[in-house]
PDB file of C-alpha atoms and ligand atoms in Angstrom:
ATOM      1  CA  MET B   1      -9.744 -15.597  -6.906  1.00  0.00           C
ATOM      2  CA  ALA B   2     -10.962 -13.817  -3.794  1.00  0.00           C
ATOM      3  CA  LYS B   3      -8.189 -12.582  -1.554  1.00  0.00           C
ATOM      4  CA  ILE B   4      -8.169 -13.076   2.213  1.00  0.00           C
ATOM      5  CA  PHE B   5      -7.106 -10.187   4.430  1.00  0.00           C
ATOM      6  CA  LEU B   6      -6.893 -10.190   8.220  1.00  0.00           C
ATOM      7  CA  ASP B   7      -8.884  -7.473  10.009  1.00  0.00           C
ATOM      8  CA  THR B   8      -6.606  -6.826  12.973  1.00  0.00           C
ATOM      9  CA  ALA B   9      -3.700  -4.773  14.270  1.00  0.00           C
ATOM     10  CA  ASN B  10      -2.547  -7.613  16.545  1.00  0.00           C
ATOM     11  CA  LEU B  11       0.943  -8.731  15.474  1.00  0.00           C
ATOM     12  CA  ASP B  12       0.651 -12.241  16.979  1.00  0.00           C
ATOM     13  CA  GLU B  13      -2.542 -12.897  15.015  1.00  0.00           C
ATOM     14  CA  ILE B  14      -0.955 -11.609  11.807  1.00  0.00           C
ATOM     15  CA  ARG B  15       2.119 -13.812  12.340  1.00  0.00           C
ATOM     16  CA  GLU B  16      -0.056 -16.883  12.911  1.00  0.00           C
ATOM     17  CA  ALA B  17      -2.229 -16.197   9.847  1.00  0.00           C
ATOM     18  CA  ARG B  18       0.881 -15.667   7.739  1.00  0.00           C
ATOM     19  CA  ASP B  19       2.285 -18.994   8.932  1.00  0.00           C
ATOM     20  CA  MET B  20      -0.993 -20.691   7.925  1.00  0.00           C
ATOM     21  CA  GLY B  21      -0.131 -19.535   4.389  1.00  0.00           C
ATOM     22  CA  LEU B  22      -3.400 -17.713   3.882  1.00  0.00           C
ATOM     23  CA  LEU B  23      -2.736 -14.017   4.198  1.00  0.00           C
ATOM     24  CA  ASP B  24      -3.048 -11.673   1.229  1.00  0.00           C
ATOM     25  CA  GLY B  25      -3.187  -8.432   3.216  1.00  0.00           C
ATOM     26  CA  VAL B  26      -4.234  -6.699   6.445  1.00  0.00           C
ATOM     27  CA  THR B  27      -6.814  -4.041   7.307  1.00  0.00           C
ATOM     28  CA  THR B  28      -6.673  -1.977  10.485  1.00  0.00           C
ATOM     29  CA  ASN B  29      -8.745   0.844  11.943  1.00  0.00           C
ATOM     30  CA  PRO B  30      -8.514   3.023  15.072  1.00  0.00           C
ATOM     31  CA  THR B  31     -10.603   0.534  17.109  1.00  0.00           C
ATOM     32  CA  LEU B  32      -8.318  -2.348  16.118  1.00  0.00           C
ATOM     33  CA  MET B  33      -5.261  -0.247  17.021  1.00  0.00           C
ATOM     34  CA  MET B  34      -6.839   0.434  20.417  1.00  0.00           C
ATOM     35  CA  ARG B  35      -7.487  -3.315  20.902  1.00  0.00           C
ATOM     36  CA  ALA B  36      -3.844  -4.013  20.000  1.00  0.00           C
ATOM     37  CA  GLY B  37      -2.888  -1.494  22.694  1.00  0.00           C
ATOM     38  CA  THR B  38      -1.002   0.935  20.457  1.00  0.00           C
ATOM     39  CA  ALA B  39      -1.476   4.595  19.589  1.00  0.00           C
ATOM     40  CA  ASP B  40       1.590   4.629  17.340  1.00  0.00           C
ATOM     41  CA  LEU B  41      -0.063   4.052  13.971  1.00  0.00           C
ATOM     42  CA  LYS B  42       3.138   4.349  11.978  1.00  0.00           C
ATOM     43  CA  ALA B  43       5.279   2.057  14.160  1.00  0.00           C
ATOM     44  CA  ASN B  44       2.614  -0.644  14.308  1.00  0.00           C
ATOM     45  CA  THR B  45       1.848  -0.427  10.581  1.00  0.00           C
ATOM     46  CA  LEU B  46       5.556  -0.756   9.772  1.00  0.00           C
ATOM     47  CA  LYS B  47       5.765  -3.873  11.968  1.00  0.00           C
ATOM     48  CA  ILE B  48       2.796  -5.340  10.060  1.00  0.00           C
ATOM     49  CA  ILE B  49       4.453  -4.524   6.744  1.00  0.00           C
ATOM     50  CA  GLU B  50       7.521  -6.537   7.778  1.00  0.00           C
ATOM     51  CA  MET B  51       5.266  -9.617   7.923  1.00  0.00           C
ATOM     52  CA  VAL B  52       2.909  -9.022   4.982  1.00  0.00           C
ATOM     53  CA  ASP B  53       3.720  -8.600   1.287  1.00  0.00           C
ATOM     54  CA  GLY B  54       0.216  -7.561   0.236  1.00  0.00           C
ATOM     55  CA  PRO B  55      -1.816  -4.420   0.927  1.00  0.00           C
ATOM     56  CA  VAL B  56      -1.840  -3.119   4.520  1.00  0.00           C
ATOM     57  CA  SER B  57      -4.495  -0.486   5.288  1.00  0.00           C
ATOM     58  CA  ALA B  58      -4.035   2.283   7.860  1.00  0.00           C
ATOM     59  CA  GLU B  59      -6.872   4.705   8.600  1.00  0.00           C
ATOM     60  CA  VAL B  60      -6.858   8.479   8.894  1.00  0.00           C
ATOM     61  CA  VAL B  61      -8.450  10.097  11.958  1.00  0.00           C
ATOM     62  CA  SER B  62      -9.114  13.546  10.501  1.00  0.00           C
ATOM     63  CA  THR B  63     -12.643  14.287   9.343  1.00  0.00           C
ATOM     64  CA  ASP B  64     -11.945  17.390   7.238  1.00  0.00           C
ATOM     65  CA  THR B  65     -10.665  17.120   3.651  1.00  0.00           C
ATOM     66  CA  ASP B  66      -7.365  18.948   4.213  1.00  0.00           C
ATOM     67  CA  GLY B  67      -6.594  16.914   7.328  1.00  0.00           C
ATOM     68  CA  MET B  68      -7.313  13.626   5.529  1.00  0.00           C
ATOM     69  CA  ILE B  69      -5.148  14.666   2.576  1.00  0.00           C
ATOM     70  CA  ALA B  70      -2.251  15.579   4.883  1.00  0.00           C
ATOM     71  CA  GLU B  71      -2.527  12.261   6.757  1.00  0.00           C
ATOM     72  CA  ALA B  72      -2.793  10.340   3.479  1.00  0.00           C
ATOM     73  CA  ARG B  73       0.361  11.992   2.145  1.00  0.00           C
ATOM     74  CA  ASP B  74       2.235  10.781   5.208  1.00  0.00           C
ATOM     75  CA  ILE B  75       0.692   7.269   5.380  1.00  0.00           C
ATOM     76  CA  LEU B  76       1.271   6.547   1.669  1.00  0.00           C
ATOM     77  CA  SER B  77       4.949   7.459   2.036  1.00  0.00           C
ATOM     78  CA  TRP B  78       5.578   4.682   4.619  1.00  0.00           C
ATOM     79  CA  ALA B  79       5.801   1.798   2.107  1.00  0.00           C
ATOM     80  CA  PRO B  80       4.639   0.910  -1.416  1.00  0.00           C
ATOM     81  CA  ASN B  81       2.057  -1.579  -0.101  1.00  0.00           C
ATOM     82  CA  VAL B  82       0.395   0.758   2.421  1.00  0.00           C
ATOM     83  CA  TYR B  83      -3.187   1.772   1.595  1.00  0.00           C
ATOM     84  CA  VAL B  84      -4.876   4.728   3.222  1.00  0.00           C
ATOM     85  CA  LYS B  85      -8.343   4.160   4.648  1.00  0.00           C
ATOM     86  CA  ILE B  86     -10.645   7.130   4.191  1.00  0.00           C
ATOM     87  CA  PRO B  87     -14.196   7.280   5.593  1.00  0.00           C
ATOM     88  CA  THR B  88     -17.029   7.523   3.051  1.00  0.00           C
ATOM     89  CA  ILE B  89     -18.371  10.945   3.991  1.00  0.00           C
ATOM     90  CA  PRO B  90     -18.588  14.076   1.774  1.00  0.00           C
ATOM     91  CA  SER B  91     -15.232  15.472   2.970  1.00  0.00           C
ATOM     92  CA  GLY B  92     -13.716  11.989   2.503  1.00  0.00           C
ATOM     93  CA  LEU B  93     -14.942  11.774  -1.094  1.00  0.00           C
ATOM     94  CA  LYS B  94     -13.311  15.127  -1.835  1.00  0.00           C
ATOM     95  CA  ALA B  95     -10.086  13.861  -0.274  1.00  0.00           C
ATOM     96  CA  MET B  96     -10.251  10.625  -2.328  1.00  0.00           C
ATOM     97  CA  LYS B  97     -10.672  12.601  -5.544  1.00  0.00           C
ATOM     98  CA  GLU B  98      -7.547  14.637  -4.787  1.00  0.00           C
ATOM     99  CA  ILE B  99      -5.425  11.753  -3.427  1.00  0.00           C
ATOM    100  CA  SER B 100      -6.275   9.446  -6.355  1.00  0.00           C
ATOM    101  CA  SER B 101      -4.776  12.009  -8.763  1.00  0.00           C
ATOM    102  CA  TRP B 102      -1.308  11.590  -7.206  1.00  0.00           C
ATOM    103  CA  PRO B 103       1.162   9.171  -8.836  1.00  0.00           C
ATOM    104  CA  ASN B 104       0.949   6.877  -5.742  1.00  0.00           C
ATOM    105  CA  GLY B 105      -2.606   7.870  -4.878  1.00  0.00           C
ATOM    106  CA  ARG B 106      -4.708   4.933  -6.088  1.00  0.00           C
ATOM    107  CA  ARG B 107      -3.914   3.152  -2.829  1.00  0.00           C
ATOM    108  CA  ILE B 108      -7.201   4.189  -1.231  1.00  0.00           C
ATOM    109  CA  ASN B 109      -9.405   1.896   0.842  1.00  0.00           C
ATOM    110  CA  ALA B 110     -12.766   3.655   1.165  1.00  0.00           C
ATOM    111  CA  THR B 111     -14.243   2.555   4.476  1.00  0.00           C
ATOM    112  CA  LEU B 112     -17.553   2.604   6.361  1.00  0.00           C
ATOM    113  CA  ILE B 113     -19.658   1.828   3.274  1.00  0.00           C
ATOM    114  CA  PHE B 114     -23.262   0.817   4.009  1.00  0.00           C
ATOM    115  CA  SER B 115     -25.009   1.196   0.631  1.00  0.00           C
ATOM    116  CA  PRO B 116     -24.388   0.485  -3.071  1.00  0.00           C
ATOM    117  CA  VAL B 117     -24.598   4.205  -3.862  1.00  0.00           C
ATOM    118  CA  GLN B 118     -21.798   4.959  -1.402  1.00  0.00           C
ATOM    119  CA  ALA B 119     -19.755   2.258  -3.166  1.00  0.00           C
ATOM    120  CA  TYR B 120     -20.561   3.899  -6.516  1.00  0.00           C
ATOM    121  CA  MET B 121     -19.385   7.276  -5.155  1.00  0.00           C
ATOM    122  CA  VAL B 122     -16.020   5.933  -3.926  1.00  0.00           C
ATOM    123  CA  ALA B 123     -15.400   4.163  -7.246  1.00  0.00           C
ATOM    124  CA  ARG B 124     -16.028   7.474  -9.022  1.00  0.00           C
ATOM    125  CA  ALA B 125     -13.706   9.226  -6.538  1.00  0.00           C
ATOM    126  CA  GLY B 126     -10.843   6.874  -7.459  1.00  0.00           C
ATOM    127  CA  ALA B 127     -10.710   4.425  -4.530  1.00  0.00           C
ATOM    128  CA  SER B 128      -9.195   0.991  -5.214  1.00  0.00           C
ATOM    129  CA  PHE B 129     -11.095  -0.826  -2.430  1.00  0.00           C
ATOM    130  CA  ALA B 130     -14.715  -0.315  -1.356  1.00  0.00           C
ATOM    131  CA  SER B 131     -15.121  -1.700   2.180  1.00  0.00           C
ATOM    132  CA  ILE B 132     -18.715  -2.765   2.835  1.00  0.00           C
ATOM    133  CA  PHE B 133     -19.584  -3.326   6.510  1.00  0.00           C
ATOM    134  CA  ILE B 134     -21.772  -6.433   6.331  1.00  0.00           C
ATOM    135  CA  GLY B 135     -22.006  -7.361  10.027  1.00  0.00           C
ATOM    136  CA  ARG B 136     -22.960  -3.859  11.143  1.00  0.00           C
ATOM    137  CA  LEU B 137     -25.765  -3.795   8.530  1.00  0.00           C
ATOM    138  CA  ASP B 138     -26.991  -7.194   9.746  1.00  0.00           C
ATOM    139  CA  ASP B 139     -26.804  -5.939  13.364  1.00  0.00           C
ATOM    140  CA  ALA B 140     -29.175  -3.128  12.361  1.00  0.00           C
ATOM    141  CA  GLY B 141     -31.653  -5.645  10.918  1.00  0.00           C
ATOM    142  CA  LEU B 142     -30.641  -4.929   7.307  1.00  0.00           C
ATOM    143  CA  ASP B 143     -29.196  -7.293   4.684  1.00  0.00           C
ATOM    144  CA  GLY B 144     -25.454  -6.627   4.516  1.00  0.00           C
ATOM    145  CA  MET B 145     -24.815  -9.237   1.853  1.00  0.00           C
ATOM    146  CA  GLU B 146     -27.349  -7.641  -0.502  1.00  0.00           C
ATOM    147  CA  VAL B 147     -25.178  -4.498  -0.494  1.00  0.00           C
ATOM    148  CA  VAL B 148     -22.202  -6.641  -1.559  1.00  0.00           C
ATOM    149  CA  ARG B 149     -24.253  -8.311  -4.339  1.00  0.00           C
ATOM    150  CA  GLN B 150     -25.627  -5.034  -5.694  1.00  0.00           C
ATOM    151  CA  THR B 151     -22.225  -3.330  -5.544  1.00  0.00           C
ATOM    152  CA  ARG B 152     -20.657  -6.249  -7.432  1.00  0.00           C
ATOM    153  CA  GLU B 153     -23.305  -5.918 -10.116  1.00  0.00           C
ATOM    154  CA  ILE B 154     -22.906  -2.142 -10.436  1.00  0.00           C
ATOM    155  CA  PHE B 155     -19.097  -2.349 -10.639  1.00  0.00           C
ATOM    156  CA  ASP B 156     -19.389  -5.045 -13.318  1.00  0.00           C
ATOM    157  CA  ILE B 157     -22.006  -3.188 -15.396  1.00  0.00           C
ATOM    158  CA  TYR B 158     -19.869  -0.044 -15.539  1.00  0.00           C
ATOM    159  CA  GLY B 159     -16.430  -1.703 -15.450  1.00  0.00           C
ATOM    160  CA  PHE B 160     -15.250   0.228 -12.389  1.00  0.00           C
ATOM    161  CA  ASP B 161     -11.619  -0.346 -11.440  1.00  0.00           C
ATOM    162  CA  CYS B 162     -12.483  -0.718  -7.735  1.00  0.00           C
ATOM    163  CA  GLN B 163     -12.421  -3.935  -5.723  1.00  0.00           C
ATOM    164  CA  VAL B 164     -15.363  -5.031  -3.574  1.00  0.00           C
ATOM    165  CA  LEU B 165     -14.035  -5.608  -0.057  1.00  0.00           C
ATOM    166  CA  ALA B 166     -16.330  -7.538   2.314  1.00  0.00           C
ATOM    167  CA  ALA B 167     -15.691  -6.203   5.831  1.00  0.00           C
ATOM    168  CA  SER B 168     -17.297  -6.447   9.275  1.00  0.00           C
ATOM    169  CA  ILE B 169     -17.391 -10.222   8.926  1.00  0.00           C
ATOM    170  CA  ARG B 170     -18.924 -11.983  11.927  1.00  0.00           C
ATOM    171  CA  HIS B 171     -18.915 -15.697  11.062  1.00  0.00           C
ATOM    172  CA  THR B 172     -17.960 -18.273   8.447  1.00  0.00           C
ATOM    173  CA  GLN B 173     -21.361 -18.034   6.705  1.00  0.00           C
ATOM    174  CA  HIS B 174     -20.489 -14.431   5.873  1.00  0.00           C
ATOM    175  CA  VAL B 175     -17.329 -15.728   4.199  1.00  0.00           C
ATOM    176  CA  THR B 176     -19.218 -18.310   2.111  1.00  0.00           C
ATOM    177  CA  GLN B 177     -21.818 -15.737   1.089  1.00  0.00           C
ATOM    178  CA  SER B 178     -19.151 -13.132   0.245  1.00  0.00           C
ATOM    179  CA  LEU B 179     -17.374 -15.661  -1.980  1.00  0.00           C
ATOM    180  CA  LEU B 180     -20.662 -16.487  -3.745  1.00  0.00           C
ATOM    181  CA  ALA B 181     -21.474 -12.777  -4.113  1.00  0.00           C
ATOM    182  CA  GLY B 182     -18.198 -12.253  -5.966  1.00  0.00           C
ATOM    183  CA  ALA B 183     -16.330 -10.145  -3.388  1.00  0.00           C
ATOM    184  CA  ASP B 184     -12.756  -9.463  -4.531  1.00  0.00           C
ATOM    185  CA  ILE B 185     -11.420  -9.335  -0.965  1.00  0.00           C
ATOM    186  CA  ILE B 186     -12.755 -10.591   2.369  1.00  0.00           C
ATOM    187  CA  THR B 187     -11.202  -9.174   5.529  1.00  0.00           C
ATOM    188  CA  LEU B 188     -11.565 -11.498   8.502  1.00  0.00           C
ATOM    189  CA  PRO B 189     -11.281 -11.261  12.249  1.00  0.00           C
ATOM    190  CA  PHE B 190      -8.707 -13.818  13.413  1.00  0.00           C
ATOM    191  CA  ASP B 191     -11.288 -16.067  15.124  1.00  0.00           C
ATOM    192  CA  VAL B 192     -13.266 -16.415  11.873  1.00  0.00           C
ATOM    193  CA  LEU B 193     -10.099 -17.363   9.994  1.00  0.00           C
ATOM    194  CA  GLN B 194      -9.411 -20.063  12.588  1.00  0.00           C
ATOM    195  CA  LYS B 195     -12.987 -21.388  12.417  1.00  0.00           C
ATOM    196  CA  MET B 196     -12.807 -21.660   8.605  1.00  0.00           C
ATOM    197  CA  SER B 197     -10.483 -24.640   8.759  1.00  0.00           C
ATOM    198  CA  ARG B 198     -12.429 -26.520  11.438  1.00  0.00           C
ATOM    199  CA  SER B 199     -15.658 -28.433  11.925  1.00  0.00           C
ATOM    200  CA  PRO B 200     -16.779 -30.426  14.984  1.00  0.00           C
ATOM    201  CA  PHE B 201     -17.776 -33.135  12.488  1.00  0.00           C
ATOM    202  CA  THR B 202     -14.202 -33.319  11.194  1.00  0.00           C
ATOM    203  CA  ASP B 203     -12.897 -33.652  14.778  1.00  0.00           C
ATOM    204  CA  ALA B 204     -15.478 -36.329  15.624  1.00  0.00           C
ATOM    205  CA  GLY B 205     -14.814 -38.179  12.364  1.00  0.00           C
ATOM    206  CA  LEU B 206     -11.067 -38.161  12.972  1.00  0.00           C
ATOM    207  CA  GLN B 207     -11.510 -39.419  16.531  1.00  0.00           C
ATOM    208  CA  ARG B 208     -13.618 -42.302  15.243  1.00  0.00           C
ATOM    209  CA  PHE B 209     -11.074 -43.225  12.535  1.00  0.00           C
ATOM    210  CA  LEU B 210      -8.220 -43.224  15.045  1.00  0.00           C
ATOM    211  CA  ALA B 211     -10.203 -45.262  17.602  1.00  0.00           C
ATOM    212  CA  ASP B 212     -11.109 -47.849  14.944  1.00  0.00           C
ATOM    213  CA  TRP B 213      -7.509 -47.993  13.751  1.00  0.00           C
ATOM    214  CA  GLU B 214      -6.372 -48.537  17.338  1.00  0.00           C
ATOM    215  CA  LYS B 215      -8.784 -51.489  17.643  1.00  0.00           C
ATOM    216  CA  VAL B 216      -7.556 -53.216  14.487  1.00  0.00           C
ATOM    217  CA  ALA B 217      -3.883 -52.403  15.053  1.00  0.00           C
ATOM    218  CA  SER B 218      -3.887 -53.826  18.569  1.00  0.00           C
ATOM    219  CA  SER B 219      -5.878 -56.997  17.683  1.00  0.00           C
TER     220      SER B 219
HETATM  221  O1  G3P T 301     -12.303  -3.240   8.832  1.00  0.00           O
HETATM  222  C1  G3P T 301     -13.300  -2.754   9.613  1.00  0.00           C
HETATM  223  C2  G3P T 301     -14.515  -3.625   9.757  1.00  0.00           C
HETATM  224  O2  G3P T 301     -14.237  -4.914   9.365  1.00  0.00           O
HETATM  225  C3  G3P T 301     -15.145  -3.481  11.101  1.00  0.00           C
HETATM  226  O3  G3P T 301     -15.724  -4.631  11.602  1.00  0.00           O
HETATM  227  O4  G3P T 301     -16.577  -5.988  13.455  1.00  0.00           O
HETATM  228  O5  G3P T 301     -16.011  -3.581  13.865  1.00  0.00           O
HETATM  229  O6  G3P T 301     -18.016  -4.202  12.515  1.00  0.00           O
HETATM  230  P1  G3P T 301     -16.634  -4.597  12.923  1.00  0.00           P
END
């Protein structure tokens, strides 16, 4: 079964998604922290962890291998369900290789993936999640979902122990297509999660049923 994560650092959104009963984890990044109005990565991540049992990803801001490793050591010590997000760049791959050799080090979410070969590299480097940025590929006139499909196929052919994470989701069609492409995890902005349970046709149909019932009940 595909898991649903929320792609936000906003505590109100996380609480609401949790109460809907459809929250398997949370992904954050520096932009989402900025939108949530916090620069305290640890404090905000710990608040998220209080609400979520599943994986919660927090991203490093260093770009050199040693800096990423030092940040990862700290982030991974916060809680057993915290994952460290590392960018898919050469220094990040080196960091992933080192971090994944630690006893608690498989909790790596490799981020900013835009091609199947990047996904292959992070799987080889020991990441547990490969985050493919579908919407940003589509924005650039490319086919984001094709990267998810090809990555799925490659991971299956070689039996990689790395989950395909569909990220940068823009609309509900991306969710449907990610499910059909065999993504293991889909991380959603809150508005997409809300739209998934609604259709204007459902609202119109319900209105009609209630109006008809009113007619017969009051006759
Ligand atoms: O988790 C990060 C990813 O989902 C970013 O999405 O909307 O900034 O392209 P977006």
